[in-house]
Structures are given as structure tokens and as C-alpha cells.
């Protein structure tokens, strides 16, 4: 299964990069292979300063080695009972992750990540789990786009179990919460972690369906809006919303924290999720009943988009 998951993340990277390159033909991806001396490596594909995308990165990594004490502590805090041998926990982790920041404020930012983790405990038993999700962060609310995005993800989940979408939609809304702002990072999608049942094969097939839904849930939205006209004020609001994106990623995001705590991890790849540009204005509040206030209302009170 490890080799099939490795193939899935490589295929997903190639598929997403092709779809983005088709929309931004003047730009090209910088492809960067890297190795980690502690074990494993990855490939980072990053497009910068295109006509459509300001920054779009799609990373794959397959790493192994010994879990750092801080990373193990983080996992134990989530309820993992990890029994180390002489203080050592061998692990293997692989995944594909992407963040896409478009230039046009009417095209949403999108993030997805699908990963597999395996740890060998002191007695030789292996703990394994999958995690991941796909979520949308618009600068302005377009209800039709929100419905399309969520419906596509719901269809991917429903193939496996009708309970999954509502459960993982709520988990996504709860996870991407910027506590110090009292608002979500975006309008959500799906998010799950520590998924280890009903069986390894069934969870893998579910993750595969979710990964295959990335292009159809997002690319039609980009095509629809990438040539929309926008004002300097709308661009400014996009920059302020990106500031919120940065705050979440650096303060709360578990993947970013894990990457920064893993010895030999590649900082450029971890911080690829940050936009090329962002802005923080002191005490900025949009006018009531404005388009800017409309998106804030949804970020403070998540909606059910599919019923």
C-alpha cells in the first residue's frame, strides 16, 4: 500500500500541475527535487508571478527516519499511545500538498493535502493512519461557486459512506478556525486526520476519491473568474484576507508545525503555502452591508452549502 500511495501522490501532483499550467500558459513551474539526509525526499513544483496565479505550489514528499520528541509529543496530545524503544520512534510519512494563490481577487485560494503516516513502536507493531482535506478561501463570496465546490467533495465522500461529508465538513470548519480573530480561514470543504478504519484498503480508496476530486472542484471556478475585472479596492481586500491566511498557517496549522519540528525538513517547501504578497492594516473594518462584510459573516458563521 505504501507504494500505491506514493504513486497516488505523484499522479495527483502531475494532474494538478497540468491543469494549472493549461490555465496559465505563459508561466512555468520551477521543479525542485530535494533529498533529506535523515531519509527520503520530495519534489516541489512552484509557479510564481504568472498571469493567472501569483503563486501556486504542489509538493510531494516521502520521508522516513526517527520522530523528533516534539513531533511525538504533538501526536500524543491527539491521543496516540506511542511506545518508543530507547526513546526512538521510526516513522514513514508521505503526502501531496498544495496551496494556490490566484492574482484575481474573484478567484479563490485553494488548499489540499492528502497524506499517509506509519510509526513502528517498541514491540514492532505498526500504527498507521491517513489524513487530508481540500478547502476553499475566497476573497469575495460567490454562492454558486461555494455550492459547486462542496457538492463535488460531497460526491467523492458519498461513494464511500454518506456520513463522511457532514462529519468532515464540520471538522474542516472547526480546524481552520483563527481563534484570535473569531473567524474561519475560508468557507471550508473537508478535513480529516488519524483515519485508520474500517480497513487500510478502504481508507486508501476514500483518499483516492478525494484526491481525484481536486481538479473538478476547483478548476471550473478559476476558469469562470480568472478574467473578471476588479478594482484596486478589491485587490486591497484580497491582500488583507491573505494576511489572515498567513496568521492561520503560522500560528495554528498542524502540518506547518510538524514540518518545522521535523529534523532535516525543507523550510522552503513548508512555507510554500504562504502567498507572495499580503497586508496587515491597523484596525481595518469593512463597511456594513458591503461585499467585504458579506464574506466575513460566512467566515464567522459557517453555512451548509449542499442542502
XYZ file of C-alpha atoms in Angstrom:
307
model
C 0.000 0.000 0.000
C 2.864 2.370 0.684
C 3.977 2.129 -2.959
C 0.380 2.639 -4.201
C 0.036 5.736 -2.004
C 3.351 7.015 -3.354
C 2.008 6.540 -6.897
C -1.252 8.312 -5.992
C 0.504 11.403 -4.626
C 2.792 11.589 -7.693
C -0.190 11.228 -10.045
C -2.114 13.906 -8.146
C 0.826 16.301 -8.335
C 1.153 15.762 -12.099
C -2.591 16.113 -12.707
C -2.913 19.362 -10.715
C 0.241 20.886 -12.246
C -1.055 20.104 -15.763
C -4.426 21.699 -15.004
C -2.796 24.859 -13.597
C -0.294 25.123 -16.479
C -3.161 24.871 -19.006
C -4.811 27.916 -17.372
C -1.595 29.944 -17.179
C 0.332 29.024 -20.342
C 2.788 31.936 -20.115
C 4.105 30.763 -16.760
C 6.182 27.719 -15.939
C 6.735 25.580 -12.872
C 10.106 25.528 -11.160
C 10.624 21.821 -10.409
C 12.850 21.189 -7.459
C 13.871 17.690 -6.310
C 15.336 17.514 -2.839
C 16.779 14.883 -0.536
C 16.729 14.678 3.236
C 19.861 13.289 4.803
C 17.809 11.616 7.576
C 15.865 9.653 4.929
C 13.675 10.300 1.899
C 12.991 13.463 -0.032
C 10.481 15.072 -2.322
C 9.640 17.161 -5.358
C 8.382 20.754 -5.125
C 6.677 22.306 -8.155
C 6.129 26.052 -7.795
C 4.732 28.570 -10.266
C 5.297 32.248 -9.410
C 4.125 35.523 -10.949
C 2.002 34.068 -13.724
C -0.872 35.853 -15.450
C -3.484 33.863 -13.510
C -1.601 32.564 -10.455
C 0.513 34.761 -8.241
C 1.890 31.673 -6.525
C 0.888 28.037 -6.932
C 2.819 25.215 -5.349
C 2.278 21.453 -5.440
C 4.623 19.393 -3.251
C 5.137 15.695 -2.760
C 7.329 14.236 -0.053
C 8.199 10.739 1.102
C 10.286 10.885 4.270
C 11.393 8.403 6.906
C 13.595 8.349 9.963
C 13.107 8.895 13.683
C 10.303 11.050 15.006
C 11.534 14.089 16.934
C 10.476 14.279 20.594
C 8.450 17.436 19.878
C 6.604 15.787 16.961
C 5.892 12.697 19.103
C 4.574 14.960 21.871
C 2.271 16.650 19.375
C 0.899 13.243 18.277
C 0.457 12.023 21.856
C -1.562 15.162 22.571
C -4.021 13.891 19.919
C -4.429 10.614 21.787
C -1.731 8.490 20.100
C -0.171 5.988 22.536
C 3.307 5.791 21.051
C 5.699 3.411 22.838
C 9.246 4.335 21.967
C 12.250 1.980 22.084
C 15.220 3.712 23.760
C 13.404 6.976 23.116
C 13.261 6.274 19.363
C 10.220 6.023 17.107
C 10.893 5.063 13.467
C 8.360 6.663 11.112
C 7.463 6.926 7.442
C 5.334 9.805 6.115
C 4.256 10.615 2.589
C 1.862 13.107 1.104
C 0.921 15.640 -1.534
C 0.083 19.203 -0.537
C -0.785 22.298 -2.500
C -1.736 25.924 -1.998
C -2.855 28.041 -4.950
C -2.987 31.847 -4.639
C -4.517 33.456 -7.763
C -3.932 37.083 -8.801
C -7.579 37.966 -9.368
C -9.478 38.640 -6.112
C -12.569 36.975 -7.634
C -10.717 33.647 -7.899
C -10.465 31.894 -4.506
C -7.324 30.492 -2.940
C -7.440 26.706 -2.664
C -5.538 24.263 -0.482
C -5.434 20.490 -0.429
C -3.327 17.870 1.308
C -3.505 14.051 1.396
C -1.054 12.047 3.466
C -0.200 8.660 4.971
C 1.708 8.102 8.196
C 3.226 4.965 9.719
C 5.040 4.540 13.038
C 6.823 1.477 14.404
C 6.540 1.064 18.142
C 8.951 -0.606 20.593
C 7.360 -4.060 20.213
C 7.465 -3.931 16.401
C 3.740 -3.171 15.912
C 2.924 -0.523 13.356
C 0.423 2.261 13.827
C -0.843 3.792 10.582
C -3.327 6.463 9.593
C -4.378 8.706 6.720
C -5.230 12.384 6.846
C -6.062 15.203 4.489
C -8.643 17.515 3.053
C -9.477 20.162 0.483
C -10.704 23.654 1.347
C -11.537 26.960 -0.369
C -10.658 30.505 0.715
C -12.484 33.129 -1.359
C -11.854 36.854 -1.037
C -15.469 37.512 -2.073
C -18.418 35.195 -1.636
C -19.932 33.576 -4.720
C -22.664 31.189 -3.570
C -22.754 29.268 -6.849
C -19.010 28.531 -6.569
C -19.353 27.536 -2.916
C -22.139 25.072 -3.768
C -20.160 23.603 -6.703
C -17.048 23.153 -4.550
C -18.859 21.479 -1.655
C -21.094 19.319 -3.875
C -18.078 17.928 -5.732
C -16.404 16.995 -2.448
C -19.656 15.554 -1.075
C -19.993 13.299 -4.158
C -16.435 11.987 -3.576
C -17.267 11.219 0.088
C -20.730 9.748 -0.631
C -19.215 6.977 -2.798
C -17.809 5.522 0.426
C -20.188 6.467 3.247
C -22.955 9.095 3.458
C -21.824 10.023 6.981
C -18.358 11.157 5.865
C -19.117 14.500 4.182
C -21.118 16.073 7.071
C -18.561 14.818 9.593
C -15.513 16.040 7.665
C -17.176 19.299 6.606
C -17.726 20.173 10.282
C -14.164 19.064 11.131
C -12.880 21.401 8.393
C -14.887 24.369 9.731
C -13.582 23.667 13.239
C -9.971 23.062 12.183
C -9.467 26.163 10.005
C -10.567 28.472 12.811
C -8.455 31.533 13.579
C -9.226 31.727 17.300
C -7.724 35.156 17.865
C -9.933 36.584 15.051
C -13.095 34.583 15.760
C -13.386 33.590 12.096
C -12.608 30.687 9.767
C -9.798 30.879 7.244
C -12.256 30.254 4.392
C -15.562 28.590 3.517
C -14.225 25.117 4.313
C -14.528 21.860 2.450
C -13.453 18.601 4.089
C -10.740 17.782 6.625
C -9.866 14.561 8.465
C -6.963 13.076 10.367
C -5.979 9.864 12.180
C -8.256 7.848 9.862
C -7.435 4.162 10.386
C -10.733 2.302 9.881
C -12.643 0.387 8.545
C -9.539 -1.053 6.781
C -6.331 0.191 5.174
C -7.645 -0.569 1.670
C -11.000 1.150 2.229
C -9.405 4.281 3.671
C -6.927 4.372 0.779
C -9.797 4.187 -1.748
C -11.572 7.035 0.058
C -8.406 9.184 -0.001
C -8.014 8.383 -3.713
C -11.587 9.601 -4.436
C -10.882 12.847 -2.546
C -7.596 13.427 -4.405
C -9.345 12.832 -7.747
C -11.963 15.471 -6.821
C -9.388 18.289 -6.506
C -9.290 19.334 -10.176
C -13.079 19.146 -10.821
C -13.979 21.020 -7.611
C -11.614 23.953 -8.258
C -10.504 24.396 -11.874
C -14.014 25.328 -13.211
C -14.137 28.173 -10.641
C -10.755 29.502 -11.814
C -11.842 29.357 -15.489
C -15.060 31.187 -14.656
C -13.430 34.157 -12.888
C -9.783 34.494 -13.953
C -10.633 37.253 -16.456
C -13.122 39.141 -14.238
C -12.377 42.846 -13.876
C -11.501 44.096 -10.388
C -10.826 47.403 -8.638
C -7.799 48.472 -6.558
C -10.083 48.323 -3.501
C -10.929 44.670 -4.257
C -7.225 43.877 -4.643
C -6.553 45.543 -1.283
C -9.226 43.392 0.398
C -7.584 40.287 -1.109
C -4.264 41.335 0.446
C -5.884 41.768 3.866
C -7.573 38.356 3.631
C -4.232 36.826 2.705
C -2.869 38.260 5.937
C -5.423 36.098 7.753
C -4.259 33.085 5.718
C -0.690 33.675 6.887
C -1.820 34.039 10.500
C -3.592 30.677 10.468
C -0.733 28.829 8.755
C 1.975 30.126 11.055
C 0.058 30.065 14.347
C -2.271 27.049 14.126
C -1.630 24.759 11.163
C -0.596 21.295 12.356
C 1.184 20.379 9.107
C 3.324 23.523 9.189
C 4.191 22.894 12.837
C 5.060 19.233 12.187
C 7.288 20.234 9.265
C 9.114 22.850 11.311
C 9.631 20.315 14.140
C 10.984 17.542 11.877
C 14.797 17.411 11.702
C 16.127 17.955 8.167
C 12.777 19.181 6.834
C 12.845 21.554 3.896
C 11.725 25.002 5.070
C 11.163 26.394 1.543
C 8.669 23.597 0.820
C 6.876 24.021 4.161
C 6.477 27.791 3.717
C 5.422 27.406 0.076
C 1.859 27.762 1.410
C 2.382 31.455 2.109
C 1.277 33.989 -0.518
C 3.779 36.087 -2.435
C 2.135 39.243 -1.044
C -0.145 40.048 1.904
C -1.075 43.058 4.012
C -1.927 43.958 7.604
C -3.702 47.255 8.249
C -4.325 48.522 11.731
C -7.983 48.229 12.846
C -9.382 47.608 9.366
C -13.150 47.075 9.358
C -15.216 46.864 6.151
C -18.416 48.939 5.890
C -21.661 47.238 6.969
C -23.685 45.596 4.157
C -20.615 45.646 1.860
C -19.377 42.681 -0.187
C -16.439 42.511 2.213
C -18.777 42.299 5.233
C -20.743 39.545 3.463
C -17.791 37.140 3.338
C -16.889 37.953 6.961
C -20.380 36.923 8.077
C -19.926 33.475 6.463
C -16.432 33.100 7.950
C -17.851 33.787 11.420
C -20.928 31.575 10.938
C -20.258 28.632 8.557
C -23.083 27.625 6.201
C -24.408 24.335 4.924
C -23.814 24.656 1.170
C -25.341 21.435 -0.119
C -28.790 21.130 1.456
